[in-house]
mmCIF file of C-alpha atoms in Angstrom:
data_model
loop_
_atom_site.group_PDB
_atom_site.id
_atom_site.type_symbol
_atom_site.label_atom_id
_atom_site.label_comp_id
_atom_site.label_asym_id
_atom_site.label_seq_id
_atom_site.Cartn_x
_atom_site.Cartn_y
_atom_site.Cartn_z
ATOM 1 C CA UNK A 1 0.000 0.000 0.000
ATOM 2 C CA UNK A 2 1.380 3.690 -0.790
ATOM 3 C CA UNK A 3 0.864 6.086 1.215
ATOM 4 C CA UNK A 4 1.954 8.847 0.430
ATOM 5 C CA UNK A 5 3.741 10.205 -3.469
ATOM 6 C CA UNK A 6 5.409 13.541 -4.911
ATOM 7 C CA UNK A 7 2.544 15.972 -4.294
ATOM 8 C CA UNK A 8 4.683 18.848 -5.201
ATOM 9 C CA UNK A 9 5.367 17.320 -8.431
ATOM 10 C CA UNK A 10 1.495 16.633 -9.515
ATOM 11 C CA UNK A 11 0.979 20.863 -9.206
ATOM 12 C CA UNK A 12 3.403 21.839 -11.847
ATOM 13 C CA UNK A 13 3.010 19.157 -14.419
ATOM 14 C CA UNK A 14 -1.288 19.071 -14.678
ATOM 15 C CA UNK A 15 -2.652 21.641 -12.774
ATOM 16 C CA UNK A 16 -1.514 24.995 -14.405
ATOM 17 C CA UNK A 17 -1.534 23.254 -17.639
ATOM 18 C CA UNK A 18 -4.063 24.255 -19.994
ATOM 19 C CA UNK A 19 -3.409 22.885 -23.552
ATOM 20 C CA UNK A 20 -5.211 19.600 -23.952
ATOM 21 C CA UNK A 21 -3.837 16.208 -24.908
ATOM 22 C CA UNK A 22 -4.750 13.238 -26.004
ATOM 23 C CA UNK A 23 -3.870 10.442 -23.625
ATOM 24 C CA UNK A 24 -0.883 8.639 -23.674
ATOM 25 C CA UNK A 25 -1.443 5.571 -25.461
ATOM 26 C CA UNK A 26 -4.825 5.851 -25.952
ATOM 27 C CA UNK A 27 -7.469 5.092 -29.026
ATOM 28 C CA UNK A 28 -10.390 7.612 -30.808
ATOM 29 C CA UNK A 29 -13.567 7.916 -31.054
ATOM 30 C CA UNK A 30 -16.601 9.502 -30.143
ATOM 31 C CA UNK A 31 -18.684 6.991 -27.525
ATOM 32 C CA UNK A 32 -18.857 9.184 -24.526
ATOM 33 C CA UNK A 33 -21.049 11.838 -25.303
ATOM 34 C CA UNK A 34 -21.383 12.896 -21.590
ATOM 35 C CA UNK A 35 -17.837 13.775 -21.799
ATOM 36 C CA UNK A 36 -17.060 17.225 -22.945
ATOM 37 C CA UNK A 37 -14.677 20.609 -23.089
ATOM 38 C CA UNK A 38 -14.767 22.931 -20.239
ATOM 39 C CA UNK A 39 -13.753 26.335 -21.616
ATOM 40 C CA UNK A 40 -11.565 27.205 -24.463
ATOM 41 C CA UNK A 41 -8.347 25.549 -23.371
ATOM 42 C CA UNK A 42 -9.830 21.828 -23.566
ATOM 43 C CA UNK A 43 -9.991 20.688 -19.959
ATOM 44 C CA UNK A 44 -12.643 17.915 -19.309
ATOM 45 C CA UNK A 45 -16.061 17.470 -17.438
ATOM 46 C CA UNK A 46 -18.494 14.831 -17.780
ATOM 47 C CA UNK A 47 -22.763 15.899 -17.429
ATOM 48 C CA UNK A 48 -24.323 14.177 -14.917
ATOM 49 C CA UNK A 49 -27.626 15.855 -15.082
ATOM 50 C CA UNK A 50 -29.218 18.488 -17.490
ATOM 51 C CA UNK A 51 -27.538 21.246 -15.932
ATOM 52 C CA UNK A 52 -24.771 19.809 -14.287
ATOM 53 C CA UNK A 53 -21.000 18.819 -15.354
ATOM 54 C CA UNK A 54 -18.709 17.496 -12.848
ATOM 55 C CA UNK A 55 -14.976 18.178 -13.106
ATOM 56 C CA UNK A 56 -11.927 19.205 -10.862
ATOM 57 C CA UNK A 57 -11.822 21.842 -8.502
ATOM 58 C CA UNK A 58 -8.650 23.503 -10.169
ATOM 59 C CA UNK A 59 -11.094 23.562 -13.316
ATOM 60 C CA UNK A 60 -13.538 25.252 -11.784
ATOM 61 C CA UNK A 61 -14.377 28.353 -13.465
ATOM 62 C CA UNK A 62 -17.634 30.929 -14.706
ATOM 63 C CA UNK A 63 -18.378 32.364 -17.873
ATOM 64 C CA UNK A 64 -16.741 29.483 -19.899
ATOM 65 C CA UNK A 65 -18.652 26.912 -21.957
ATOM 66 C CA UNK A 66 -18.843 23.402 -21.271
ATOM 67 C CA UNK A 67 -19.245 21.576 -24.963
ATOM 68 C CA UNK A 68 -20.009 17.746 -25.922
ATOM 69 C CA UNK A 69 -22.085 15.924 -28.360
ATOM 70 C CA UNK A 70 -25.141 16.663 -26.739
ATOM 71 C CA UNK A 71 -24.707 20.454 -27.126
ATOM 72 C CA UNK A 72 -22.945 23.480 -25.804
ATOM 73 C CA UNK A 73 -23.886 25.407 -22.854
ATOM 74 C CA UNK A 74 -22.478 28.454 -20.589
ATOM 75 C CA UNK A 75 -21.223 27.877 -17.038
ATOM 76 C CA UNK A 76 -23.108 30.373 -14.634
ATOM 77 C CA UNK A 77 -22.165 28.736 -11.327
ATOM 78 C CA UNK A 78 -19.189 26.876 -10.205
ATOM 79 C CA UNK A 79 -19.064 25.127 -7.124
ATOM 80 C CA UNK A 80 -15.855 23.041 -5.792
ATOM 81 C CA UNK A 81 -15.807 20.980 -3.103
ATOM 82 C CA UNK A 82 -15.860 21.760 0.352
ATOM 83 C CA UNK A 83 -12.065 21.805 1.554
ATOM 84 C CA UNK A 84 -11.008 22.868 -1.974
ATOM 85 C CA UNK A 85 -7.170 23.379 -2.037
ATOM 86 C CA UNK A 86 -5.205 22.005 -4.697
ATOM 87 C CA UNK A 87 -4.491 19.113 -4.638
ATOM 88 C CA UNK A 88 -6.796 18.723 -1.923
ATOM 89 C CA UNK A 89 -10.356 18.131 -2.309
ATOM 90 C CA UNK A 90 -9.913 17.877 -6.081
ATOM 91 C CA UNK A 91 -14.037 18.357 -7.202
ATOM 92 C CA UNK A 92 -16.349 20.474 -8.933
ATOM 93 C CA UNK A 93 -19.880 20.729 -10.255
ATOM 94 C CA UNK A 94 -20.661 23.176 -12.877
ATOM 95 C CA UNK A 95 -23.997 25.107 -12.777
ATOM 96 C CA UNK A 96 -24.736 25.180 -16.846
ATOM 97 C CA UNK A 97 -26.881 28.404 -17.959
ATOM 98 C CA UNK A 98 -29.403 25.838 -20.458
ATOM 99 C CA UNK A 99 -29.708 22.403 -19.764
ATOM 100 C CA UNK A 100 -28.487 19.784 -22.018
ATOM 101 C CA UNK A 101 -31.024 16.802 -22.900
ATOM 102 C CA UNK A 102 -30.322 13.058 -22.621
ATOM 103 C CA UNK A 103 -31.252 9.788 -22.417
ATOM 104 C CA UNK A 104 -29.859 9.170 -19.930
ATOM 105 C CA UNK A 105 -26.639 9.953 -17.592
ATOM 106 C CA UNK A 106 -23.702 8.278 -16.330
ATOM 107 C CA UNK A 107 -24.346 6.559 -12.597
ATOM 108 C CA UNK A 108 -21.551 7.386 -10.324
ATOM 109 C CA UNK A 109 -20.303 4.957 -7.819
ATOM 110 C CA UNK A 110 -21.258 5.632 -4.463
ATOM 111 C CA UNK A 111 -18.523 3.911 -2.303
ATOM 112 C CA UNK A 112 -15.068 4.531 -2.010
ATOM 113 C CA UNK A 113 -12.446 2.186 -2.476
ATOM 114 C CA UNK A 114 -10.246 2.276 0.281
ATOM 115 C CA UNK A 115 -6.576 2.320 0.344
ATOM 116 C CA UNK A 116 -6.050 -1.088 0.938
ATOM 117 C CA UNK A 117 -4.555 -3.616 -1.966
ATOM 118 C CA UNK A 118 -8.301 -4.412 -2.798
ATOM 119 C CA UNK A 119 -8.127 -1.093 -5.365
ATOM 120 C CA UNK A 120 -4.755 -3.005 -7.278
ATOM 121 C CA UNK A 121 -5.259 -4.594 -10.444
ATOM 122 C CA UNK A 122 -9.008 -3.150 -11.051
ATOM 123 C CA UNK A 123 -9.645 -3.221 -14.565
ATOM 124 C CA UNK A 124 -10.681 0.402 -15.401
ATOM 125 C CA UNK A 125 -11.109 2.763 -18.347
ATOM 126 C CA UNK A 126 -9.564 6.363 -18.521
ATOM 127 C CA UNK A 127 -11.586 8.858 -21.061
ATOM 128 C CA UNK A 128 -10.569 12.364 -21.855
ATOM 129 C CA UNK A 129 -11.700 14.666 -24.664
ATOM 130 C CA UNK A 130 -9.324 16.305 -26.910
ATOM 131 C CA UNK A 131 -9.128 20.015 -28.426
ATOM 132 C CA UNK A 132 -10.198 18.456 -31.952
ATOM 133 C CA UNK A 133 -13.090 17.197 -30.340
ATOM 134 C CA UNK A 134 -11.872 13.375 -30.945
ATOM 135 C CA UNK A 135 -12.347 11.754 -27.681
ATOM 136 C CA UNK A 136 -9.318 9.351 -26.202
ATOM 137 C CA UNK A 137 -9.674 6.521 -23.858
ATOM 138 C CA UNK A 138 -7.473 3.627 -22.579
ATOM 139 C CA UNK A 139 -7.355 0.279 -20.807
ATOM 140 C CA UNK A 140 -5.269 0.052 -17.621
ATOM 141 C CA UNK A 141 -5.810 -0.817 -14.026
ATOM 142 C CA UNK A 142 -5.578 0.751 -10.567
ATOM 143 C CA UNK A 143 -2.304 1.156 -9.082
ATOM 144 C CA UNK A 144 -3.391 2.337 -5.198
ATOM 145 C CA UNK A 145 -5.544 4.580 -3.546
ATOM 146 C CA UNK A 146 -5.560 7.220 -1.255
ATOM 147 C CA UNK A 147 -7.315 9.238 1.328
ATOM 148 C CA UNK A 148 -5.067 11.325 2.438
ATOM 149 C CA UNK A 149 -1.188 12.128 0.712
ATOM 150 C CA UNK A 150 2.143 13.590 2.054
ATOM 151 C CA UNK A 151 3.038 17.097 0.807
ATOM 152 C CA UNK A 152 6.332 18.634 0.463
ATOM 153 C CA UNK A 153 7.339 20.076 4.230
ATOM 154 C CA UNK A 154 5.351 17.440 5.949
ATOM 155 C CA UNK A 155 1.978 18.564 5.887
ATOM 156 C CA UNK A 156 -0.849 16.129 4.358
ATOM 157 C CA UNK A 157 -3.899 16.793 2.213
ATOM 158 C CA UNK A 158 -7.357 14.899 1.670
ATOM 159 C CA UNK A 159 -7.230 13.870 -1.748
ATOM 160 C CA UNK A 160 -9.124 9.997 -2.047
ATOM 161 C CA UNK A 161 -7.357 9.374 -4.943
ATOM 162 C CA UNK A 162 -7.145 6.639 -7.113
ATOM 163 C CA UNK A 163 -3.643 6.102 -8.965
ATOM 164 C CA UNK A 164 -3.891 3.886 -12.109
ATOM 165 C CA UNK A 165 -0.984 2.420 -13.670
ATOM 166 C CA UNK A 166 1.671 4.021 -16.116
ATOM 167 C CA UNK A 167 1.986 2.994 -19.793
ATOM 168 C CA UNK A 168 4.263 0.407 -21.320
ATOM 169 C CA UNK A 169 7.163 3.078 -21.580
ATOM 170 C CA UNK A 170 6.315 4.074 -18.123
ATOM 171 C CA UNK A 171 4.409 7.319 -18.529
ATOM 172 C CA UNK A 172 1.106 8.464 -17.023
ATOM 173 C CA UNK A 173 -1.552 8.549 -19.302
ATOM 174 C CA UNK A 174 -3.289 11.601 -18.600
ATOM 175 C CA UNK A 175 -1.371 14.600 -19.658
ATOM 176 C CA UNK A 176 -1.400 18.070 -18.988
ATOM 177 C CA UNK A 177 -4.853 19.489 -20.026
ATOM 178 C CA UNK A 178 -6.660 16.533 -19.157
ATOM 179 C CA UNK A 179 -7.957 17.273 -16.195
ATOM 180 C CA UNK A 180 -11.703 16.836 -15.213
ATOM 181 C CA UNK A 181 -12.055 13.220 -17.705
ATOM 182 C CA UNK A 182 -13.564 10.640 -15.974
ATOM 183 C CA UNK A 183 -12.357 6.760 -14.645
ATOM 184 C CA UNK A 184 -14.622 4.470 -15.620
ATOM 185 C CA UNK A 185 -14.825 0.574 -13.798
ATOM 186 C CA UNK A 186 -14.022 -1.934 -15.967
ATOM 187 C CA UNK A 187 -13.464 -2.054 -19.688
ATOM 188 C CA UNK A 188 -16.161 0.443 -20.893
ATOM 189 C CA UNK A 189 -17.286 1.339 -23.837
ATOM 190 C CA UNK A 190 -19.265 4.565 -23.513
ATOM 191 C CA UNK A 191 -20.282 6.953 -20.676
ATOM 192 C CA UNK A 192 -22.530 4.572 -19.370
ATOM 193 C CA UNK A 193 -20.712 3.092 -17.467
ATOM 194 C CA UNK A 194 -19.771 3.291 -13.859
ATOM 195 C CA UNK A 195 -18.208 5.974 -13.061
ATOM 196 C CA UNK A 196 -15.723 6.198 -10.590
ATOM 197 C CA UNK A 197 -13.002 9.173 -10.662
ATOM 198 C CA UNK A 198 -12.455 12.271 -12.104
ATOM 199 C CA UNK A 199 -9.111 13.156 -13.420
ATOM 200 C CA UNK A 200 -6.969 15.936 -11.196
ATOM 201 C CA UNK A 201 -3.477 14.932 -11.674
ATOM 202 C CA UNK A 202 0.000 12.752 -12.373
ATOM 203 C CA UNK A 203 3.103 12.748 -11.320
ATOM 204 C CA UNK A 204 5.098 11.959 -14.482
ATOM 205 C CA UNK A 205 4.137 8.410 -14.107
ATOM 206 C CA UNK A 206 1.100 7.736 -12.436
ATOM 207 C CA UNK A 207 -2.263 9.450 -13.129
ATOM 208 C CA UNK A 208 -4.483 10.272 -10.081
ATOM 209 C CA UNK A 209 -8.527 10.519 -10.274
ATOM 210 C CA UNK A 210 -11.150 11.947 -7.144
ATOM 211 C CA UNK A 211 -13.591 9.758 -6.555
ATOM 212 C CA UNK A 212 -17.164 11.306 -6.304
ATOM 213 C CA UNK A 213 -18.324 8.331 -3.589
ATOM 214 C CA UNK A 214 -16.415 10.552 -1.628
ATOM 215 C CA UNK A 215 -18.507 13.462 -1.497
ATOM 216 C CA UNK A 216 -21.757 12.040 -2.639
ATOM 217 C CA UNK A 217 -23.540 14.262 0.047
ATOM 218 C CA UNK A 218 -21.951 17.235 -1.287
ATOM 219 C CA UNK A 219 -23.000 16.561 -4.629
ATOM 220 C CA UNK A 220 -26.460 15.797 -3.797
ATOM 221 C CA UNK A 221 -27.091 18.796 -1.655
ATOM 222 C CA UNK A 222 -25.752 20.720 -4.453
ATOM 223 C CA UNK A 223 -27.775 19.133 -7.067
ATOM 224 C CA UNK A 224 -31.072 19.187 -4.942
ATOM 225 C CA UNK A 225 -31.475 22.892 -5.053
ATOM 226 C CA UNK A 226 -32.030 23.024 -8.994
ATOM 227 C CA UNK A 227 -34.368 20.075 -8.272
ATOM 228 C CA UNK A 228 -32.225 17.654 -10.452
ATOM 229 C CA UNK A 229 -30.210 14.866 -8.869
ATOM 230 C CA UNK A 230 -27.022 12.736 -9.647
ATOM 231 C CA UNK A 231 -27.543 9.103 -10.391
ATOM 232 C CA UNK A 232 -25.247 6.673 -7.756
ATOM 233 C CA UNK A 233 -25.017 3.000 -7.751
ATOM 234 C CA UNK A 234 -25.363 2.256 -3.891
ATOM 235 C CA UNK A 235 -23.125 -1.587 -4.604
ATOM 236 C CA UNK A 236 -19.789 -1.894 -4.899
ATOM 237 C CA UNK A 237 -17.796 -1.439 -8.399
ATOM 238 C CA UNK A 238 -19.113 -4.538 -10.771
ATOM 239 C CA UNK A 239 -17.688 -7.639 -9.827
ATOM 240 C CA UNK A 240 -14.943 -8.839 -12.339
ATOM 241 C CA UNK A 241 -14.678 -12.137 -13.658
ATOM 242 C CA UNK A 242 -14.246 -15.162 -11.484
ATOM 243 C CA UNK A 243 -10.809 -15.676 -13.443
ATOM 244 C CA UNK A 244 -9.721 -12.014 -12.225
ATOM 245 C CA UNK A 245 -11.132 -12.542 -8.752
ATOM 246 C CA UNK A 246 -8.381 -15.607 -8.261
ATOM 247 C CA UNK A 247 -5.708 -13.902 -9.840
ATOM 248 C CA UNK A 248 -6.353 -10.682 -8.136
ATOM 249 C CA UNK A 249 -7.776 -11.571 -4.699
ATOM 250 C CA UNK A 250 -9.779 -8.725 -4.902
ATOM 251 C CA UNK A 251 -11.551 -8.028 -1.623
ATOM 252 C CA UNK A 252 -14.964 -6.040 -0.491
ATOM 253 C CA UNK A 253 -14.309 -2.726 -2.327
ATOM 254 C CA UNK A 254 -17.117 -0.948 -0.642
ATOM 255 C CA UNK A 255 -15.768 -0.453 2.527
ATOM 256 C CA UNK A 256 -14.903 3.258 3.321
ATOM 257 C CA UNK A 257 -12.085 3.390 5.138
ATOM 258 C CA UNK A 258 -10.498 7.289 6.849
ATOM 259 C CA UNK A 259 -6.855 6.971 8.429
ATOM 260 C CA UNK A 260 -5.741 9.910 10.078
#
């Protein structure tokens, strides 16, 4: 189990980065229509309700527009977590002027996977939208998580991170401007899927994502006072395969776990 990682580092290489990428290693296409542009630089949110987007708290921002396949609409209200201080607290929801119409909307996973070697080896999907409009995602797994990290000078934030795995040439995926895309659980196809993080940061060669489970009351609170609501599977992340489940020895994942 990790518990703590170069903080300091994260800050300079995503945060104040603005230009967006394409993830490292990833593939195209256009399946995750939740998933859109926040502002004019290319940084990521994902709608979870007709007038909602949720991103990171260093994304936060008003009089931008958030823009995805399902239309294009003007942030009036940004809202980051409670706690908010780079890198801690990592979450925001975006008030949207107009609402945006689907289907439906991606459920978000309402436990948090505690930093325990449960998290290790979970299959997961990493989804980002690119300045072109091309959307990127790629298959890897969960590295660790975190509640809580180490920062340069000995202090320690809240983060409840999860850290998925570096590419084959040991790079992060997520690169600078991808903040705000969203973690799927398992191999996903579309925005449909659970979700499970939202991009904030890497550290040159893991990629770190806030989980919303963490702050589901925050989010609903929010929500309730438009009278819209986010969608949360109350189970754990979707059991893998029984194959996985011997390899792995994956655990209960639902548990929430806080270590002070």
């Amino acid at each position: 189990m990790r518990s703590a990682f170069r903080t300091w580092a994260i800050a300079a290489l995503l945060a104040c980065s603005t230009q967006a990428q394409a993830l490292n290693g990833a593939s195209t296409g256009n399946s995750y229509v939740h998933l859109g542009t926040v502002g004019t630089g290319g940084l990521d949110g994902i709608l979870i309700a007709p007038n909602w987007v949720l991103t990171a708290g260093h994304v936060a921002q008003t009089g931008i527009t958030f823009s995805s396949a399902l239309g294009s609409a003007t942030v009036d209200a940004a809202y980051r977590a409670p706690g908010f201080s780079f890198p801690a607290n990592d979450l925001a929801l975006l008030h949207l002027s107009s609402a945006l119409d689907a289907s439906s909307f991606p459920t978000l996973n309402a436990e948090v996977i505690g930093n325990d070697s449960a998290a290790e080896g979970l299959p997961v999907t990493i989804a980002v939208t690119a300045q072109s409009g091309a959307q990127s995602h790629a298959y890897t797994t969960v590295d660790a998580a975190f509640d809580q990290v180490a920062l340069e000078g000995g202090s320690t934030a809240t983060v409840w991170y999860l850290a998925t795995g570096s590419t084959a040439n040991g790079s992060p995926y997520l690169q600078g401007g991808d903040s705000g895309g969203a973690l799927f659980a398992g191999q996903a196809g579309n925005s449909q899927s659970l979700l499970i993080g939202i991009a904030s940061a890497t550290d040159g060669s893991l990629s770190y994502f806030v989980q919303p489970g963490a702050y589901r009351d925050w989010v609903d609170a929010t929500l309730a006072a438009s009278g819209q609501r986010a969608l949360w599977n109350v189970s754990a992340v979707p059991e893998p395969s029984a194959a996985w489940l011997l390899c792995a020895g994956l655990a209960v994942l639902a548990a929430r776990r806080r270590r002070v």
